[in-house]
Short mmCIF file of C-alpha atoms in Angstrom, two decimals:
data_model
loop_
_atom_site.label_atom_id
_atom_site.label_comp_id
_atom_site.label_asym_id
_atom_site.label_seq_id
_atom_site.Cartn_x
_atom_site.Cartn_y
_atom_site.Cartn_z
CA UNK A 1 82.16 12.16 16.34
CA UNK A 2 80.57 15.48 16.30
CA UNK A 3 79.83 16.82 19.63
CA UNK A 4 75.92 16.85 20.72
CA UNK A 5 74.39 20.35 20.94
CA UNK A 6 73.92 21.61 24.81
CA UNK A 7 70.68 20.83 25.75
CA UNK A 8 69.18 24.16 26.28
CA UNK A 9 70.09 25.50 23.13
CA UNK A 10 67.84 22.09 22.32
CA UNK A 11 65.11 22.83 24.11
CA UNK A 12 64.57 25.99 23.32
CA UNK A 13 64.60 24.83 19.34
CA UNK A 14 62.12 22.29 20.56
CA UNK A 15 59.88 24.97 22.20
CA UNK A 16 59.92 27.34 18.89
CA UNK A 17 59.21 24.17 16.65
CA UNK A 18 56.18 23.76 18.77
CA UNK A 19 55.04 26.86 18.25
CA UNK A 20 55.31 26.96 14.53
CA UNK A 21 53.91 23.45 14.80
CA UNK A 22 50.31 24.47 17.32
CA UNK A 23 50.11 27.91 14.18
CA UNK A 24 50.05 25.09 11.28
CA UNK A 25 47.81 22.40 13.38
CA UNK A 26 45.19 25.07 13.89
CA UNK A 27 45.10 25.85 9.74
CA UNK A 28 44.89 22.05 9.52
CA UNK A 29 42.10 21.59 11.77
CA UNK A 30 40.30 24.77 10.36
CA UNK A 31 40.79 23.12 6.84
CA UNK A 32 38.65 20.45 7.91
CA UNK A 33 36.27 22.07 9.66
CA UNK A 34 35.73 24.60 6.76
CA UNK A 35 36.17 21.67 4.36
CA UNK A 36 32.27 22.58 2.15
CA UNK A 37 32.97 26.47 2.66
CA UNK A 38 35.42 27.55 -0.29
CA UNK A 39 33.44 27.19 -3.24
CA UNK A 40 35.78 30.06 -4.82
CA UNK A 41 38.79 27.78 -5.88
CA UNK A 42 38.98 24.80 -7.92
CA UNK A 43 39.15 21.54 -6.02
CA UNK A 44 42.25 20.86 -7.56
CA UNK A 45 43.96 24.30 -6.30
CA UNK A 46 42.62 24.20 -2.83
CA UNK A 47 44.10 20.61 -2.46
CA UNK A 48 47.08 21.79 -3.64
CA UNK A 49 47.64 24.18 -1.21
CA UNK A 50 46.31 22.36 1.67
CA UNK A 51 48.73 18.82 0.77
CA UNK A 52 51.80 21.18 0.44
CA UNK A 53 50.78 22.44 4.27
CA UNK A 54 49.52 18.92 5.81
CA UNK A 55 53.04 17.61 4.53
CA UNK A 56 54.97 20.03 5.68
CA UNK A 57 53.36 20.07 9.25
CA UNK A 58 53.60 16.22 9.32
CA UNK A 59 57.33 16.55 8.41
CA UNK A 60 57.41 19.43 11.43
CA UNK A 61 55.46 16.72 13.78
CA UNK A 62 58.05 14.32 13.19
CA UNK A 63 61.00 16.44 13.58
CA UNK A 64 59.81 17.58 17.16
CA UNK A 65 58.69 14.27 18.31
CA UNK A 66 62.60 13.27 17.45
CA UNK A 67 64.03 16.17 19.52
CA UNK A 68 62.11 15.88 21.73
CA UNK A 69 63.15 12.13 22.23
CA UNK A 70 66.74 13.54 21.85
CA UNK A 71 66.72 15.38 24.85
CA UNK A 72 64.98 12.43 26.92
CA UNK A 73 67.75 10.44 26.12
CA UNK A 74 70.28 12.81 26.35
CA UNK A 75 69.19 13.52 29.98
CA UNK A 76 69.54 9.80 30.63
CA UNK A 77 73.34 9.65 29.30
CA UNK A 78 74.12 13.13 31.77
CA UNK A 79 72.15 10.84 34.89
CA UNK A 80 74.62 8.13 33.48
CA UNK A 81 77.98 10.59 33.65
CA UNK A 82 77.11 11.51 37.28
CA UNK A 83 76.22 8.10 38.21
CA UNK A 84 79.76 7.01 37.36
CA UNK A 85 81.70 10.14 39.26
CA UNK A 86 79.52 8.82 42.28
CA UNK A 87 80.80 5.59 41.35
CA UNK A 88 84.48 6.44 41.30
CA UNK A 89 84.29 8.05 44.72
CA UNK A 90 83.67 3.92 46.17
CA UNK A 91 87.39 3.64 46.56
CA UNK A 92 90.48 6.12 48.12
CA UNK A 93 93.16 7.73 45.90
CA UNK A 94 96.44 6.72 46.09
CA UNK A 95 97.09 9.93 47.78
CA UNK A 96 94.52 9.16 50.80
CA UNK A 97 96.01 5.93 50.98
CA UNK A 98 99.57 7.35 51.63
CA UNK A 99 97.62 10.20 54.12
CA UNK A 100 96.21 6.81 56.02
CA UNK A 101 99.87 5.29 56.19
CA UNK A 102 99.93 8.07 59.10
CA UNK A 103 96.53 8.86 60.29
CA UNK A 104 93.33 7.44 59.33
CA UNK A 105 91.50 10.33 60.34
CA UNK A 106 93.32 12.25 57.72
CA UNK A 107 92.95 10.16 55.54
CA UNK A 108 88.64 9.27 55.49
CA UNK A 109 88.88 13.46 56.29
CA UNK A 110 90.73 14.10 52.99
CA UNK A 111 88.24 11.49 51.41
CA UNK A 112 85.09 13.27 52.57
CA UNK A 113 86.32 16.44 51.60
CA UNK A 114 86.78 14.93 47.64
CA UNK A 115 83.60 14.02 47.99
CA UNK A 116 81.58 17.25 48.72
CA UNK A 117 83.62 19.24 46.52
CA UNK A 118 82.27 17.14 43.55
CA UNK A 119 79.57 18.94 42.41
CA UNK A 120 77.50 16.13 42.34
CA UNK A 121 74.13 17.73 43.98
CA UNK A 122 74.26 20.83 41.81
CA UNK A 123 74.51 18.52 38.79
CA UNK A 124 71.45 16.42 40.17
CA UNK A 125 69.62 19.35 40.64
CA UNK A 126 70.34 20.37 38.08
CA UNK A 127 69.11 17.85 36.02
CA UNK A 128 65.94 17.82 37.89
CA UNK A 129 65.54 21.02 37.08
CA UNK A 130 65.76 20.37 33.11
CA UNK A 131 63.89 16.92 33.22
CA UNK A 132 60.72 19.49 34.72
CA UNK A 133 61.18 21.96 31.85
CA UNK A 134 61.44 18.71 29.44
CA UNK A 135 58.32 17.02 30.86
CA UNK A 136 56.41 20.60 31.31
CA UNK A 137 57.06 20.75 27.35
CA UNK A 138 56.28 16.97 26.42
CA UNK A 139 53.01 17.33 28.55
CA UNK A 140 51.80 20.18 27.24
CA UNK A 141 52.16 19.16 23.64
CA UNK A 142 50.53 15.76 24.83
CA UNK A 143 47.57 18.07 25.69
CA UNK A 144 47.38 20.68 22.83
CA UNK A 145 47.32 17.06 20.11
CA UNK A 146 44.86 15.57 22.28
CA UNK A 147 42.63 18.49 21.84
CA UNK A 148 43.51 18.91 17.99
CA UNK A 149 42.67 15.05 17.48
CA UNK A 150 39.41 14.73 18.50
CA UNK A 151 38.54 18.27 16.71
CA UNK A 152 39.99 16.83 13.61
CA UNK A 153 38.82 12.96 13.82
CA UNK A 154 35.11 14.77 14.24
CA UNK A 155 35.16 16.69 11.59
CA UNK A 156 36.75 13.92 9.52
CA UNK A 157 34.18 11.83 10.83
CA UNK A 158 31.64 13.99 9.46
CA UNK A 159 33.10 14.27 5.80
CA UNK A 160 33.67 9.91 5.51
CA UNK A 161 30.07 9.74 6.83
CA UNK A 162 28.59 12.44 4.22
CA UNK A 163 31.14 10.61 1.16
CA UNK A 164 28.66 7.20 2.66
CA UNK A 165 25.56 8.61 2.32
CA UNK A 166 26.85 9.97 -1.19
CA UNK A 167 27.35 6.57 -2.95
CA UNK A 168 24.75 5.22 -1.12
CA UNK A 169 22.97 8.11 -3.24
CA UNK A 170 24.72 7.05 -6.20
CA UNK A 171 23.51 3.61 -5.85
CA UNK A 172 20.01 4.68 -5.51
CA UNK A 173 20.70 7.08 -8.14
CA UNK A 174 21.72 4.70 -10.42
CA UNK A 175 18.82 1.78 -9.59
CA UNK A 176 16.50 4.48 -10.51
CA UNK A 177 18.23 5.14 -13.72
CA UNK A 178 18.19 1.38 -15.24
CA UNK A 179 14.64 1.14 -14.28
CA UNK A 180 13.35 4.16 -16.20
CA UNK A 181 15.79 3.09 -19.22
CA UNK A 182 13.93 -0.28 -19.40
CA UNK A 183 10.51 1.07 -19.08
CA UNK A 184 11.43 3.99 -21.54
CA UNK A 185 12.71 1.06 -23.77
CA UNK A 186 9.57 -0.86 -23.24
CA UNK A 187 7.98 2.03 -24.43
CA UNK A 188 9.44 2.42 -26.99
CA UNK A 189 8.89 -1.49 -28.24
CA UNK A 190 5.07 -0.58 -27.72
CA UNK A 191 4.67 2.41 -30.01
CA UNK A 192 3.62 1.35 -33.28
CA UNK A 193 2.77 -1.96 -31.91
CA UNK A 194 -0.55 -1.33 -29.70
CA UNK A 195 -3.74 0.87 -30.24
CA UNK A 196 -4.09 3.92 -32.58
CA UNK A 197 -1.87 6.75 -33.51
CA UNK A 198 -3.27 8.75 -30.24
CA UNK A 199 -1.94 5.81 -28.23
CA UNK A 200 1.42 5.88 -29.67
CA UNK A 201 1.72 10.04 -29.56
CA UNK A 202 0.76 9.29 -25.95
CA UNK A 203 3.63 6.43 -25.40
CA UNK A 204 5.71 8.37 -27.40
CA UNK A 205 5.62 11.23 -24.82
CA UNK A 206 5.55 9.05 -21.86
CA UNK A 207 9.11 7.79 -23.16
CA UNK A 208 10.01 10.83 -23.70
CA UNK A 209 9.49 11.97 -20.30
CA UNK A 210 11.26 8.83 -18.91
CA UNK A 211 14.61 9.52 -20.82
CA UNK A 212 14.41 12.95 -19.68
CA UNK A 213 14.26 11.86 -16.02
CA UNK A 214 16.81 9.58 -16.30
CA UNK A 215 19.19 11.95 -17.91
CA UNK A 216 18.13 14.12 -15.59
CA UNK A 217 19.23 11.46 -12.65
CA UNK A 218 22.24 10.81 -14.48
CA UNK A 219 23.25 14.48 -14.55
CA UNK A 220 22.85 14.34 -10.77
CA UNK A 221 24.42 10.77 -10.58
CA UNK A 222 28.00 12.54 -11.96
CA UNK A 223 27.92 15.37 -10.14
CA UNK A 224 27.69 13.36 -6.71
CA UNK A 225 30.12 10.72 -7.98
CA UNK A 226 32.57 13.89 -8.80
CA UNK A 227 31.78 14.91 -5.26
CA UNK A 228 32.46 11.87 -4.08
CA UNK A 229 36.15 11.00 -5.75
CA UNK A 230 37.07 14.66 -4.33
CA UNK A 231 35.67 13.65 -0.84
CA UNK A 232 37.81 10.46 -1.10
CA UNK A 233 41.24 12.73 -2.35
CA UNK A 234 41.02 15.22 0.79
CA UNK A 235 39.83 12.17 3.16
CA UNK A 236 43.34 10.61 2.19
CA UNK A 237 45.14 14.08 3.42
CA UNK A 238 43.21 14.71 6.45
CA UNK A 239 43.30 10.79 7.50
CA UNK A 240 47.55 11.41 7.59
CA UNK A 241 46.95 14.33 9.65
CA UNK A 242 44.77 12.49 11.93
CA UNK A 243 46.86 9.26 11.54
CA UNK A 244 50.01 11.79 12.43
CA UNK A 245 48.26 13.28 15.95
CA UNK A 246 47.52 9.66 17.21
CA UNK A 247 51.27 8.54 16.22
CA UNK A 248 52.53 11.71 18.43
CA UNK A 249 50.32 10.83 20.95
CA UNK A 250 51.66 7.95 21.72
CA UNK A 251 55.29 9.59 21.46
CA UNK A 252 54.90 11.85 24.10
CA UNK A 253 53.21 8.34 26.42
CA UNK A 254 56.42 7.08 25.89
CA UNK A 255 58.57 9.59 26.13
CA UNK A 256 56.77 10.70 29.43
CA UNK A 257 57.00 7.71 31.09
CA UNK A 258 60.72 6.89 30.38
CA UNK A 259 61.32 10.69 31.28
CA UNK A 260 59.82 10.23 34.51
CA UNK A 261 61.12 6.58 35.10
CA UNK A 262 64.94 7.92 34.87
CA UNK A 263 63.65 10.96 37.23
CA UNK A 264 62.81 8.43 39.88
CA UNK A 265 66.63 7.21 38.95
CA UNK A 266 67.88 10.65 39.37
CA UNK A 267 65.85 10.97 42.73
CA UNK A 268 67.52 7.74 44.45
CA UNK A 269 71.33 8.71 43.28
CA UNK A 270 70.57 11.95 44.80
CA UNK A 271 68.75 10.03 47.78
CA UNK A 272 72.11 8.38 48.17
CA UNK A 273 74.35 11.09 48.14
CA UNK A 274 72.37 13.00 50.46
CA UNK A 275 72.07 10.34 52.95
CA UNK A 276 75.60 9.40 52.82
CA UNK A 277 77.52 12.32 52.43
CA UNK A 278 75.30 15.82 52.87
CA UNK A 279 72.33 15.43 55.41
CA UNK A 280 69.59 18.33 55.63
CA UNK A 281 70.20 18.60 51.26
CA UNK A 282 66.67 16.76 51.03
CA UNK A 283 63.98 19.68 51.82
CA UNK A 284 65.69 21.06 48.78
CA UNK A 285 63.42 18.73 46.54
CA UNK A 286 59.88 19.56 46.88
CA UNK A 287 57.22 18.93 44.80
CA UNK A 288 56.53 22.71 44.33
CA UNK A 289 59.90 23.54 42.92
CA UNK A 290 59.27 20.96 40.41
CA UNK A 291 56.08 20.68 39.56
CA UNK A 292 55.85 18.64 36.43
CA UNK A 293 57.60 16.09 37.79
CA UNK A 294 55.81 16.16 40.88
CA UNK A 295 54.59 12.56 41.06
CA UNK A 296 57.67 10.84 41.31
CA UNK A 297 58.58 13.66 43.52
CA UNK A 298 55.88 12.81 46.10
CA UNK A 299 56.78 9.69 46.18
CA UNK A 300 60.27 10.20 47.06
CA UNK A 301 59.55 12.44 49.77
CA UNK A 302 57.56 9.33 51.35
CA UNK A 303 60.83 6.90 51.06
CA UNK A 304 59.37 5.05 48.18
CA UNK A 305 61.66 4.44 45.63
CA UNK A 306 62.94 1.51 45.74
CA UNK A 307 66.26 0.88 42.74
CA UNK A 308 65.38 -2.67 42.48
CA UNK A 309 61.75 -2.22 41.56
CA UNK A 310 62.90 0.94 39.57
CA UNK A 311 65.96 -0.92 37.64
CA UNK A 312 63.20 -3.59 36.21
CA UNK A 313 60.77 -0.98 35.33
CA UNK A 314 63.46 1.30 33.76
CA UNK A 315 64.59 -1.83 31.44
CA UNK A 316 60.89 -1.76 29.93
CA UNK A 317 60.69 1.64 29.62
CA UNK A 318 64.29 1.91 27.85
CA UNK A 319 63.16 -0.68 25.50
CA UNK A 320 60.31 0.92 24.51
CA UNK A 321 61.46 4.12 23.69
CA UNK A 322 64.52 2.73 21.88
CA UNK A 323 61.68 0.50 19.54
CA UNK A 324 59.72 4.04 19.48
CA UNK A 325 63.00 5.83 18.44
CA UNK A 326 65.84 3.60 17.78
CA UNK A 327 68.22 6.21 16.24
CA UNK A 328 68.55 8.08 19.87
CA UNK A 329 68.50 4.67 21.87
CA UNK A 330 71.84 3.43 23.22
CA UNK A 331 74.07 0.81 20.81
CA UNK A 332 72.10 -2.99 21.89
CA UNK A 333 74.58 -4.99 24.11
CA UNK A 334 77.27 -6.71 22.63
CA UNK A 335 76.40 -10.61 23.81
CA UNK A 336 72.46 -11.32 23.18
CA UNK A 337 70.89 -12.48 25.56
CA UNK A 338 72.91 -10.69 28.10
CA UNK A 339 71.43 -10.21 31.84
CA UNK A 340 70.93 -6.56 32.88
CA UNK A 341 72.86 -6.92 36.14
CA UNK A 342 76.13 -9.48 34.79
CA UNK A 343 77.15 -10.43 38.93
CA UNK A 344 80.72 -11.48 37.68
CA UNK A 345 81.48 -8.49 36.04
CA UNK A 346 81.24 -4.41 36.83
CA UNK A 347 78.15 -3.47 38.46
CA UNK A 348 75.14 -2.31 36.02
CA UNK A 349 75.24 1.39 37.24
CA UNK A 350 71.77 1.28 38.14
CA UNK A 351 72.76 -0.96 40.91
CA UNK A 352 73.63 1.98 42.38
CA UNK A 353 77.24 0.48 43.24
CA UNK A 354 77.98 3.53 45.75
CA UNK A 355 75.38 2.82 48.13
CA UNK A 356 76.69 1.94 51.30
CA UNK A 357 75.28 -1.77 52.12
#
């Protein structure tokens, strides 16, 4: 299996994507707002152009929305490794066994000393540190597409409404049209028919004048039903860009909340540790020193993470991201139907097995 690129190098390939992606959402959005202001191309070339572009940034959109997911997940499977060396330190080696044959002093001494060696804070921290850089970047594209949605649903708004009032013209446009055909015919049914040869000249030029004002119409009826077929062509392009913004919307909602779900996760472990094994580590979590994950922050600081509440929470929020992204999501459990915490076998690790009871 080939080995999964460090996450940094990840991150920072997320962060450039996101740039190239905020350069190509502004063209989109301008393309809409600007969509009646190049009368210097064909229809045909400027759509062209502007598909090629839309495609390519809703390729780009994609592609982030999947790293991005990527490193949520991959963040998860790192709390997971250090969840399991905190796990193995439940029991004694077989060498502080042997020390306790002697002195049991020695022996929980040599034990504690295993312990704190581990560099299980520094890797909490650390991952603390990269779930704030991970939400800082989720949150802030969350923000930017917000803003580029609503720019681009109004001005999309505004071309669907003006291709309405278009074939509502066309209707019109073409009512108008039959009824000066069928007087013009009546007209014409008259002359020849009815009073003198001044009458008919008369008639004659009264039909005239109502086939010229229905071709007239007509002319007008094509050119807004042409109008209206390439309203319809770009409405199709800018409704997937629109269609694309919501989707990542509701990417990042997910991906936020699992991200901070599993922080709260990564809070209690180191909770634990601290508690049990390093007291006085705690003021070295503040809500300043991680500000984008602040909130569950704050409420660790207050003593209110609880696992139990957290574990059934955590199963929703794992499911929903796995449904949202299913080729980052952990391999589905081998027995369907299978309890989260199994009480005959292993402890589910987010039982946190090392706590002391």
């Amino acid at each position: 299996m080939r080995k999964a690129p460090p996450f940094d190098s990840q991150r920072e390939a997320a962060g450039d994507l996101a740039e190239k992606i905020a350069v190509e959402a502004a063209y989109c959005v301008a393309c809409i707002r600007a969509f009646d202001g190049d009368e210097t191309r064909s229809a045909d070339e400027v759509f062209l152009e502007q598909n090629g572009r839309f495609q390519t940034h809703i390729a780009d959109n994609a592609a982030l929305d999947a790293l991005l997911a990527g490193l949520v997940f991959s963040l998860d499977r790192m709390t997971a490794e250090v969840s399991a060396d905190l796990d193995s330190f439940r029991g004694l080696t077989l060498r502080e066994k042997m020390a306790g044959w002697t002195s049991r002093q020695r022996m929980w001494r040599m034990y504690t000393e295993r312990v704190r060696e581990a560099p299980v804070i520094e890797r909490l921290l650390d991952l603390l540190a990269k779930s704030d850089a991970l939400a800082r970047l989720i949150a802030s594209q969350r923000t930017s597409i917000i803003e580029r949605h609503k720019e681009a649903e109004r001005g999309l708004v505004d071309i669907v409404e003006q291709r309405r009032r278009l074939v509502d013209s066309i209707d019109i446009a073409r009512l108008k049209m039959k009824e000066l055909n069928a007087k013009a015919l009546t007209t014409e049914g008259r002359i020849g028919v009815y009073g003198n040869r001044a009458h008919w000249e008369q008639m004659e030029a009264e039909r005239r004048a109502l086939k010229a004002e229905a071709e007239r119409i007509s002319a007008e009826e094509h050119a807004m039903r042409d109008e209206s077929q390439r309203r319809e062509r770009f409405i199709g392009l800018f409704q997937a860009f629109v269609d694309s913004l919501n989707g990542r919307i509701a990417a990042c909602n997910v991906l936020l909340r699992k991200l901070m779900i599993d922080v709260e996760e990564r809070l209690i472990i180191y909770q634990a540790q601290v508690d049990t094994d390093r007291p006085g580590m705690k003021v070295r979590i503040k809500p300043e020193f991680f500000p984008d994950i602040a909130a569950p922050i704050r409420l660790f600081e207050k003593g209110m993470l609880v696992a139990q509440d957290l574990e059934r929470r955590k199963g929703r929020a794992d499911l929903q991201a796995a449904g949202k992204f299913p080729a980052h999501a952990e391999p589905p459990p081998e027995i369907s139907g299978a309890p989260l915490i199994d009480p005959v076998r292993r402890p589910f690790r987010f039982n946190l097995p090392f706590l002391r009871s």
